[in-house]
Amino acid sequence: MSLDCAHCPVRERAACAALSDPERAVLAKAGRTRTLKRGETLFAAGDDNQACATLIEGALKVAATDEDGTEHILALVHPAGFVGELFSPFAHHDVVALTDSRLCVFARAEIEEALARHPALAQALLRRSQDDLHESRKLMALTARRGASEKLAALLYELAQAASHSPCHAAQSFELPLTRGEIAALLGLTIETVSRSLTLLEDEGLLRRNGARGIDLPDPARLEARAGAPAY
Amino acid sequence: MSLDCAHCPVRERAACAALSDPERAVLAKAGRTRTLKRGETLFAAGDDNQACATLIEGALKVAATDEDGTEHILALVHPAGFVGELFSPFAHHDVVALTDSRLCVFARAEIEEALARHPALAQALLRRSQDDLHESRKLMALTARRGASEKLAALLYELAQAASHSPCHAAQSFELPLTRGEIAALLGLTIETVSRSLTLLEDEGLLRRNGARGIDLPDPARLEARAGAPAY
DNA sequence: CGCAGGTTTGATGTGTATCAAACAATGTGG
DNA sequence: CCACATTGTTTGATACACATCAAACCTGCG
């Protein structure tokens, strides 16, 4: 399936927004859209057949599995996010769909060529990369929080912000893209502790659960306060 | 003090290595070297007077302090590393010297101009940024390790690698750039636990302490093994 | 309906935080 | 040059939060 940038929901925010329409059209010929179902992996650690991609819709995780089989989630990727390591001969981490997702995939050679041809693209990717770095550090600060419920509250607040597409506003109701196990792998906790912390927050009146995945936040600001002040 | 790139110890590895000699000479006119003593801060969170810098020698930390006064270390910066947020109006984190350091500082406007003028510089910074991202994720994987002594062993191994300037080889003897408190802030532990884990590793024969800061590693490979397998 | 994967709840143990104090290393002023 | 303060480190005793082990409970789906 080839690309139709005109209707792309992330055309304003993705890295390719740095290109003019004709420039983008050239790049679009090289790209392909790809869909992933929840759980499907886009890249696996160790792969060398390098490609990269912009996420159009859905959500991805970047994860590493250590030898004892424990998965650690290192990053979440939201629409307009870019994944793929441009300067490494092989992938260091797994990239897996958290929800059914749609992406715009480019072979690495194509991106490198585009990078060389369009200076603006390099700057746009630099910007994205710096944003990713900032997100990564936010996540570190998040997982460094004191107690399990503080971590969870902070994560839920982040996810609520990501769910509402107006940045800086938290959605009052959203679906978790993560299972309990994935939340645990992200926060460095166990499934059981995540579950207990959820019921704790619910008992405190900070949220309501709608089935296993639905979350309602009567007052997002209180949740944020419960997480402790942001460390930035 | 103006720059003398010809004798710069990181001229091969820093971002500016992407420039030709004459190009670099132009940029060098805009830059200044600056020295910091241990504990001095280069940027403070909230600053808007943006600049950025390449570290020539020494070591820096990138840290955030949450409202209860706890410092969290989000990244370590080694020589040739680049610090400064190019696309943010203000600094999100503190950047502080861990040891006496020397840097090459540029005002943001100058870097932006250079970025626009030299496409190769944007690519070089993109590469650095992706490396930083990878380091950040490595650090996340590190702090997610099971026990305190595993985290510490992994960190010491990292630091031993950074100390020996031949990458992929760990130095057998080096000085910690971090105090116990800083190690604790990095690993998400307390000073006491760090201290205890150190004595534990020493009792296991994996290291010897030389004063408060010196570390000797009789067998770096055993230390790496003690850390558990790398999660990437 | 009935199965499988995921989630919640419970009982118990352990690793690390916390509180507290002694100890080294470093620098300062008399 | 030596008391002395200061900062950082080590060691000890105790408490608690989370991990672990175990079992019951939902939820979605063939």
mmCIF file with all atom_site columns, N, CA and C in Angstrom, chain B residues 181-231:
data_model
loop_
_atom_site.group_PDB
_atom_site.id
_atom_site.type_symbol
_atom_site.label_atom_id
_atom_site.label_alt_id
_atom_site.label_comp_id
_atom_site.label_asym_id
_atom_site.label_entity_id
_atom_site.label_seq_id
_atom_site.pdbx_PDB_ins_code
_atom_site.Cartn_x
_atom_site.Cartn_y
_atom_site.Cartn_z
_atom_site.occupancy
_atom_site.B_iso_or_equiv
_atom_site.pdbx_formal_charge
_atom_site.auth_seq_id
_atom_site.auth_comp_id
_atom_site.auth_asym_id
_atom_site.auth_atom_id
_atom_site.pdbx_PDB_model_num
ATOM 1   N N  . GLY B 1 181 ? 26.139 9.663   47.290 1.00 0.00 ? 181 GLY B N  1
ATOM 2   C CA . GLY B 1 181 ? 24.819 10.272  47.143 1.00 0.00 ? 181 GLY B CA 1
ATOM 3   C C  . GLY B 1 181 ? 24.412 10.379  45.685 1.00 0.00 ? 181 GLY B C  1
ATOM 4   N N  . GLU B 1 182 ? 25.363 10.669  44.829 1.00 0.00 ? 182 GLU B N  1
ATOM 5   C CA . GLU B 1 182 ? 25.050 10.773  43.407 1.00 0.00 ? 182 GLU B CA 1
ATOM 6   C C  . GLU B 1 182 ? 24.763 9.405   42.814 1.00 0.00 ? 182 GLU B C  1
ATOM 7   N N  . ILE B 1 183 ? 25.522 8.412   43.242 1.00 0.00 ? 183 ILE B N  1
ATOM 8   C CA . ILE B 1 183 ? 25.235 7.048   42.778 1.00 0.00 ? 183 ILE B CA 1
ATOM 9   C C  . ILE B 1 183 ? 23.815 6.666   43.191 1.00 0.00 ? 183 ILE B C  1
ATOM 10  N N  . ALA B 1 184 ? 23.466 7.005   44.420 1.00 0.00 ? 184 ALA B N  1
ATOM 11  C CA . ALA B 1 184 ? 22.125 6.706   44.909 1.00 0.00 ? 184 ALA B CA 1
ATOM 12  C C  . ALA B 1 184 ? 21.066 7.428   44.077 1.00 0.00 ? 184 ALA B C  1
ATOM 13  N N  . ALA B 1 185 ? 21.332 8.690   43.751 1.00 0.00 ? 185 ALA B N  1
ATOM 14  C CA . ALA B 1 185 ? 20.373 9.475   42.970 1.00 0.00 ? 185 ALA B CA 1
ATOM 15  C C  . ALA B 1 185 ? 20.239 8.926   41.557 1.00 0.00 ? 185 ALA B C  1
ATOM 16  N N  . LEU B 1 186 ? 21.278 8.284   41.093 1.00 0.00 ? 186 LEU B N  1
ATOM 17  C CA . LEU B 1 186 ? 21.267 7.721   39.744 1.00 0.00 ? 186 LEU B CA 1
ATOM 18  C C  . LEU B 1 186 ? 20.537 6.390   39.721 1.00 0.00 ? 186 LEU B C  1
ATOM 19  N N  . LEU B 1 187 ? 20.747 5.575   40.729 1.00 0.00 ? 187 LEU B N  1
ATOM 20  C CA . LEU B 1 187 ? 20.221 4.209   40.733 1.00 0.00 ? 187 LEU B CA 1
ATOM 21  C C  . LEU B 1 187 ? 18.868 4.106   41.430 1.00 0.00 ? 187 LEU B C  1
ATOM 22  N N  . GLY B 1 188 ? 18.438 5.181   42.045 1.00 0.00 ? 188 GLY B N  1
ATOM 23  C CA . GLY B 1 188 ? 17.176 5.117   42.765 1.00 0.00 ? 188 GLY B CA 1
ATOM 24  C C  . GLY B 1 188 ? 17.295 4.351   44.065 1.00 0.00 ? 188 GLY B C  1
ATOM 25  N N  . LEU B 1 189 ? 18.425 4.532   44.747 1.00 0.00 ? 189 LEU B N  1
ATOM 26  C CA . LEU B 1 189 ? 18.650 3.862   46.024 1.00 0.00 ? 189 LEU B CA 1
ATOM 27  C C  . LEU B 1 189 ? 18.971 4.921   47.067 1.00 0.00 ? 189 LEU B C  1
ATOM 28  N N  . THR B 1 190 ? 19.329 4.467   48.261 1.00 0.00 ? 190 THR B N  1
ATOM 29  C CA . THR B 1 190 ? 19.788 5.404   49.269 1.00 0.00 ? 190 THR B CA 1
ATOM 30  C C  . THR B 1 190 ? 21.307 5.287   49.403 1.00 0.00 ? 190 THR B C  1
ATOM 31  N N  . ILE B 1 191 ? 21.893 6.309   49.996 1.00 0.00 ? 191 ILE B N  1
ATOM 32  C CA . ILE B 1 191 ? 23.333 6.301   50.222 1.00 0.00 ? 191 ILE B CA 1
ATOM 33  C C  . ILE B 1 191 ? 23.748 5.053   50.976 1.00 0.00 ? 191 ILE B C  1
ATOM 34  N N  . GLU B 1 192 ? 22.995 4.712   52.002 1.00 0.00 ? 192 GLU B N  1
ATOM 35  C CA . GLU B 1 192 ? 23.355 3.572   52.841 1.00 0.00 ? 192 GLU B CA 1
ATOM 36  C C  . GLU B 1 192 ? 23.361 2.272   52.049 1.00 0.00 ? 192 GLU B C  1
ATOM 37  N N  . THR B 1 193 ? 22.344 2.107   51.208 1.00 0.00 ? 193 THR B N  1
ATOM 38  C CA . THR B 1 193 ? 22.279 0.871   50.421 1.00 0.00 ? 193 THR B CA 1
ATOM 39  C C  . THR B 1 193 ? 23.428 0.798   49.425 1.00 0.00 ? 193 THR B C  1
ATOM 40  N N  . VAL B 1 194 ? 23.773 1.939   48.844 1.00 0.00 ? 194 VAL B N  1
ATOM 41  C CA . VAL B 1 194 ? 24.912 1.959   47.926 1.00 0.00 ? 194 VAL B CA 1
ATOM 42  C C  . VAL B 1 194 ? 26.165 1.525   48.664 1.00 0.00 ? 194 VAL B C  1
ATOM 43  N N  . SER B 1 195 ? 26.366 2.086   49.836 1.00 0.00 ? 195 SER B N  1
ATOM 44  C CA . SER B 1 195 ? 27.550 1.765   50.608 1.00 0.00 ? 195 SER B CA 1
ATOM 45  C C  . SER B 1 195 ? 27.591 0.276   50.955 1.00 0.00 ? 195 SER B C  1
ATOM 46  N N  . ARG B 1 196 ? 26.470 -0.219  51.403 1.00 0.00 ? 196 ARG B N  1
ATOM 47  C CA . ARG B 1 196 ? 26.408 -1.637  51.764 1.00 0.00 ? 196 ARG B CA 1
ATOM 48  C C  . ARG B 1 196 ? 26.658 -2.527  50.555 1.00 0.00 ? 196 ARG B C  1
ATOM 49  N N  . SER B 1 197 ? 26.085 -2.161  49.409 1.00 0.00 ? 197 SER B N  1
ATOM 50  C CA . SER B 1 197 ? 26.279 -2.980  48.213 1.00 0.00 ? 197 SER B CA 1
ATOM 51  C C  . SER B 1 197 ? 27.745 -2.980  47.793 1.00 0.00 ? 197 SER B C  1
ATOM 52  N N  . LEU B 1 198 ? 28.402 -1.837  47.997 1.00 0.00 ? 198 LEU B N  1
ATOM 53  C CA . LEU B 1 198 ? 29.818 -1.765  47.680 1.00 0.00 ? 198 LEU B CA 1
ATOM 54  C C  . LEU B 1 198 ? 30.618 -2.731  48.539 1.00 0.00 ? 198 LEU B C  1
ATOM 55  N N  . THR B 1 199 ? 30.349 -2.717  49.822 1.00 0.00 ? 199 THR B N  1
ATOM 56  C CA . THR B 1 199 ? 31.104 -3.631  50.688 1.00 0.00 ? 199 THR B CA 1
ATOM 57  C C  . THR B 1 199 ? 30.778 -5.074  50.321 1.00 0.00 ? 199 THR B C  1
ATOM 58  N N  . LEU B 1 200 ? 29.532 -5.313  49.915 1.00 0.00 ? 200 LEU B N  1
ATOM 59  C CA . LEU B 1 200 ? 29.159 -6.661  49.495 1.00 0.00 ? 200 LEU B CA 1
ATOM 60  C C  . LEU B 1 200 ? 29.988 -7.106  48.293 1.00 0.00 ? 200 LEU B C  1
ATOM 61  N N  . LEU B 1 201 ? 30.051 -6.238  47.282 1.00 0.00 ? 201 LEU B N  1
ATOM 62  C CA . LEU B 1 201 ? 30.822 -6.588  46.086 1.00 0.00 ? 201 LEU B CA 1
ATOM 63  C C  . LEU B 1 201 ? 32.297 -6.750  46.429 1.00 0.00 ? 201 LEU B C  1
ATOM 64  N N  . GLU B 1 202 ? 32.764 -5.929  47.378 1.00 0.00 ? 202 GLU B N  1
ATOM 65  C CA . GLU B 1 202 ? 34.163 -6.062  47.782 1.00 0.00 ? 202 GLU B CA 1
ATOM 66  C C  . GLU B 1 202 ? 34.386 -7.407  48.478 1.00 0.00 ? 202 GLU B C  1
ATOM 67  N N  . ASP B 1 203 ? 33.433 -7.773  49.339 1.00 0.00 ? 203 ASP B N  1
ATOM 68  C CA . ASP B 1 203 ? 33.554 -9.053  50.035 1.00 0.00 ? 203 ASP B CA 1
ATOM 69  C C  . ASP B 1 203 ? 33.547 -10.218 49.058 1.00 0.00 ? 203 ASP B C  1
ATOM 70  N N  . GLU B 1 204 ? 32.832 -10.044 47.951 1.00 0.00 ? 204 GLU B N  1
ATOM 71  C CA . GLU B 1 204 ? 32.780 -11.107 46.949 1.00 0.00 ? 204 GLU B CA 1
ATOM 72  C C  . GLU B 1 204 ? 34.048 -11.150 46.101 1.00 0.00 ? 204 GLU B C  1
ATOM 73  N N  . GLY B 1 205 ? 34.944 -10.183 46.345 1.00 0.00 ? 205 GLY B N  1
ATOM 74  C CA . GLY B 1 205 ? 36.197 -10.170 45.608 1.00 0.00 ? 205 GLY B CA 1
ATOM 75  C C  . GLY B 1 205 ? 36.093 -9.582  44.213 1.00 0.00 ? 205 GLY B C  1
ATOM 76  N N  . LEU B 1 206 ? 34.987 -8.875  43.922 1.00 0.00 ? 206 LEU B N  1
ATOM 77  C CA . LEU B 1 206 ? 34.797 -8.333  42.582 1.00 0.00 ? 206 LEU B CA 1
ATOM 78  C C  . LEU B 1 206 ? 35.476 -6.983  42.404 1.00 0.00 ? 206 LEU B C  1
ATOM 79  N N  . LEU B 1 207 ? 35.809 -6.327  43.505 1.00 0.00 ? 207 LEU B N  1
ATOM 80  C CA . LEU B 1 207 ? 36.480 -5.034  43.402 1.00 0.00 ? 207 LEU B CA 1
ATOM 81  C C  . LEU B 1 207 ? 37.259 -4.751  44.678 1.00 0.00 ? 207 LEU B C  1
ATOM 82  N N  . ARG B 1 208 ? 38.144 -3.768  44.564 1.00 0.00 ? 208 ARG B N  1
ATOM 83  C CA . ARG B 1 208 ? 38.829 -3.265  45.751 1.00 0.00 ? 208 ARG B CA 1
ATOM 84  C C  . ARG B 1 208 ? 38.675 -1.761  45.790 1.00 0.00 ? 208 ARG B C  1
ATOM 85  N N  . ARG B 1 209 ? 38.496 -1.212  46.983 1.00 0.00 ? 209 ARG B N  1
ATOM 86  C CA . ARG B 1 209 ? 38.354 0.231   47.111 1.00 0.00 ? 209 ARG B CA 1
ATOM 87  C C  . ARG B 1 209 ? 39.694 0.876   47.434 1.00 0.00 ? 209 ARG B C  1
ATOM 88  N N  . ASN B 1 210 ? 39.980 1.958   46.764 1.00 0.00 ? 210 ASN B N  1
ATOM 89  C CA . ASN B 1 210 ? 41.185 2.724   47.006 1.00 0.00 ? 210 ASN B CA 1
ATOM 90  C C  . ASN B 1 210 ? 40.772 4.083   47.538 1.00 0.00 ? 210 ASN B C  1
ATOM 91  N N  . GLY B 1 211 ? 40.630 4.218   48.826 1.00 0.00 ? 211 GLY B N  1
ATOM 92  C CA . GLY B 1 211 ? 40.077 5.456   49.346 1.00 0.00 ? 211 GLY B CA 1
ATOM 93  C C  . GLY B 1 211 ? 38.600 5.495   49.003 1.00 0.00 ? 211 GLY B C  1
ATOM 94  N N  . ALA B 1 212 ? 38.000 6.662   49.135 1.00 0.00 ? 212 ALA B N  1
ATOM 95  C CA . ALA B 1 212 ? 36.557 6.757   48.943 1.00 0.00 ? 212 ALA B CA 1
ATOM 96  C C  . ALA B 1 212 ? 36.171 6.680   47.473 1.00 0.00 ? 212 ALA B C  1
ATOM 97  N N  . ARG B 1 213 ? 37.059 7.083   46.593 1.00 0.00 ? 213 ARG B N  1
ATOM 98  C CA . ARG B 1 213 ? 36.705 7.205   45.189 1.00 0.00 ? 213 ARG B CA 1
ATOM 99  C C  . ARG B 1 213 ? 37.369 6.194   44.261 1.00 0.00 ? 213 ARG B C  1
ATOM 100 N N  . GLY B 1 214 ? 38.510 5.670   44.667 1.00 0.00 ? 214 GLY B N  1
ATOM 101 C CA . GLY B 1 214 ? 39.227 4.769   43.771 1.00 0.00 ? 214 GLY B CA 1
ATOM 102 C C  . GLY B 1 214 ? 38.607 3.382   43.745 1.00 0.00 ? 214 GLY B C  1
ATOM 103 N N  . ILE B 1 215 ? 38.536 2.795   42.561 1.00 0.00 ? 215 ILE B N  1
ATOM 104 C CA . ILE B 1 215 ? 38.001 1.444   42.385 1.00 0.00 ? 215 ILE B CA 1
ATOM 105 C C  . ILE B 1 215 ? 38.996 0.630   41.560 1.00 0.00 ? 215 ILE B C  1
ATOM 106 N N  . ASP B 1 216 ? 39.346 -0.552  42.050 1.00 0.00 ? 216 ASP B N  1
ATOM 107 C CA . ASP B 1 216 ? 40.154 -1.479  41.269 1.00 0.00 ? 216 ASP B CA 1
ATOM 108 C C  . ASP B 1 216 ? 39.298 -2.689  40.933 1.00 0.00 ? 216 ASP B C  1
ATOM 109 N N  . LEU B 1 217 ? 39.361 -3.092  39.694 1.00 0.00 ? 217 LEU B N  1
ATOM 110 C CA . LEU B 1 217 ? 38.610 -4.266  39.268 1.00 0.00 ? 217 LEU B CA 1
ATOM 111 C C  . LEU B 1 217 ? 39.573 -5.368  38.865 1.00 0.00 ? 217 LEU B C  1
ATOM 112 N N  . PRO B 1 218 ? 39.772 -6.348  39.733 1.00 0.00 ? 218 PRO B N  1
ATOM 113 C CA . PRO B 1 218 ? 40.681 -7.444  39.395 1.00 0.00 ? 218 PRO B CA 1
ATOM 114 C C  . PRO B 1 218 ? 40.220 -8.158  38.131 1.00 0.00 ? 218 PRO B C  1
ATOM 115 N N  . ASP B 1 219 ? 38.908 -8.272  37.962 1.00 0.00 ? 219 ASP B N  1
ATOM 116 C CA . ASP B 1 219 ? 38.380 -9.007  36.811 1.00 0.00 ? 219 ASP B CA 1
ATOM 117 C C  . ASP B 1 219 ? 37.059 -8.387  36.355 1.00 0.00 ? 219 ASP B C  1
ATOM 118 N N  . PRO B 1 220 ? 37.139 -7.393  35.464 1.00 0.00 ? 220 PRO B N  1
ATOM 119 C CA . PRO B 1 220 ? 35.934 -6.681  35.032 1.00 0.00 ? 220 PRO B CA 1
ATOM 120 C C  . PRO B 1 220 ? 34.856 -7.626  34.502 1.00 0.00 ? 220 PRO B C  1
ATOM 121 N N  . ALA B 1 221 ? 35.263 -8.697  33.846 1.00 0.00 ? 221 ALA B N  1
ATOM 122 C CA . ALA B 1 221 ? 34.268 -9.613  33.273 1.00 0.00 ? 221 ALA B CA 1
ATOM 123 C C  . ALA B 1 221 ? 33.390 -10.217 34.366 1.00 0.00 ? 221 ALA B C  1
ATOM 124 N N  . ARG B 1 222 ? 33.991 -10.533 35.508 1.00 0.00 ? 222 ARG B N  1
ATOM 125 C CA . ARG B 1 222 ? 33.190 -11.102 36.597 1.00 0.00 ? 222 ARG B CA 1
ATOM 126 C C  . ARG B 1 222 ? 32.196 -10.070 37.120 1.00 0.00 ? 222 ARG B C  1
ATOM 127 N N  . LEU B 1 223 ? 32.624 -8.801  37.132 1.00 0.00 ? 223 LEU B N  1
ATOM 128 C CA . LEU B 1 223 ? 31.702 -7.754  37.572 1.00 0.00 ? 223 LEU B CA 1
ATOM 129 C C  . LEU B 1 223 ? 30.526 -7.656  36.621 1.00 0.00 ? 223 LEU B C  1
ATOM 130 N N  . GLU B 1 224 ? 30.823 -7.730  35.341 1.00 0.00 ? 224 GLU B N  1
ATOM 131 C CA . GLU B 1 224 ? 29.754 -7.663  34.345 1.00 0.00 ? 224 GLU B CA 1
ATOM 132 C C  . GLU B 1 224 ? 28.779 -8.820  34.556 1.00 0.00 ? 224 GLU B C  1
ATOM 133 N N  . ALA B 1 225 ? 29.337 -9.994  34.791 1.00 0.00 ? 225 ALA B N  1
ATOM 134 C CA . ALA B 1 225 ? 28.488 -11.159 35.012 1.00 0.00 ? 225 ALA B CA 1
ATOM 135 C C  . ALA B 1 225 ? 27.608 -10.951 36.248 1.00 0.00 ? 225 ALA B C  1
ATOM 136 N N  . ARG B 1 226 ? 28.196 -10.341 37.272 1.00 0.00 ? 226 ARG B N  1
ATOM 137 C CA . ARG B 1 226 ? 27.458 -10.093 38.502 1.00 0.00 ? 226 ARG B CA 1
ATOM 138 C C  . ARG B 1 226 ? 26.277 -9.171  38.280 1.00 0.00 ? 226 ARG B C  1
ATOM 139 N N  . ALA B 1 227 ? 26.405 -8.319  37.277 1.00 0.00 ? 227 ALA B N  1
ATOM 140 C CA . ALA B 1 227 ? 25.351 -7.345  36.987 1.00 0.00 ? 227 ALA B CA 1
ATOM 141 C C  . ALA B 1 227 ? 24.158 -7.997  36.312 1.00 0.00 ? 227 ALA B C  1
ATOM 142 N N  . GLY B 1 228 ? 24.316 -9.240  35.879 1.00 0.00 ? 228 GLY B N  1
ATOM 143 C CA . GLY B 1 228 ? 23.271 -9.844  35.077 1.00 0.00 ? 228 GLY B CA 1
ATOM 144 C C  . GLY B 1 228 ? 23.512 -9.453  33.636 1.00 0.00 ? 228 GLY B C  1
ATOM 145 N N  . ALA B 1 229 ? 22.933 -10.207 32.720 1.00 0.00 ? 229 ALA B N  1
ATOM 146 C CA . ALA B 1 229 ? 23.183 -9.934  31.307 1.00 0.00 ? 229 ALA B CA 1
ATOM 147 C C  . ALA B 1 229 ? 22.621 -8.574  30.921 1.00 0.00 ? 229 ALA B C  1
ATOM 148 N N  . PRO B 1 230 ? 23.247 -7.914  30.005 1.00 0.00 ? 230 PRO B N  1
ATOM 149 C CA . PRO B 1 230 ? 22.727 -6.646  29.515 1.00 0.00 ? 230 PRO B CA 1
ATOM 150 C C  . PRO B 1 230 ? 21.378 -6.873  28.854 1.00 0.00 ? 230 PRO B C  1
ATOM 151 N N  . ALA B 1 231 ? 20.528 -5.911  29.005 1.00 0.00 ? 231 ALA B N  1
ATOM 152 C CA . ALA B 1 231 ? 19.168 -6.054  28.474 1.00 0.00 ? 231 ALA B CA 1
ATOM 153 C C  . ALA B 1 231 ? 19.058 -5.461  27.079 1.00 0.00 ? 231 ALA B C  1
#
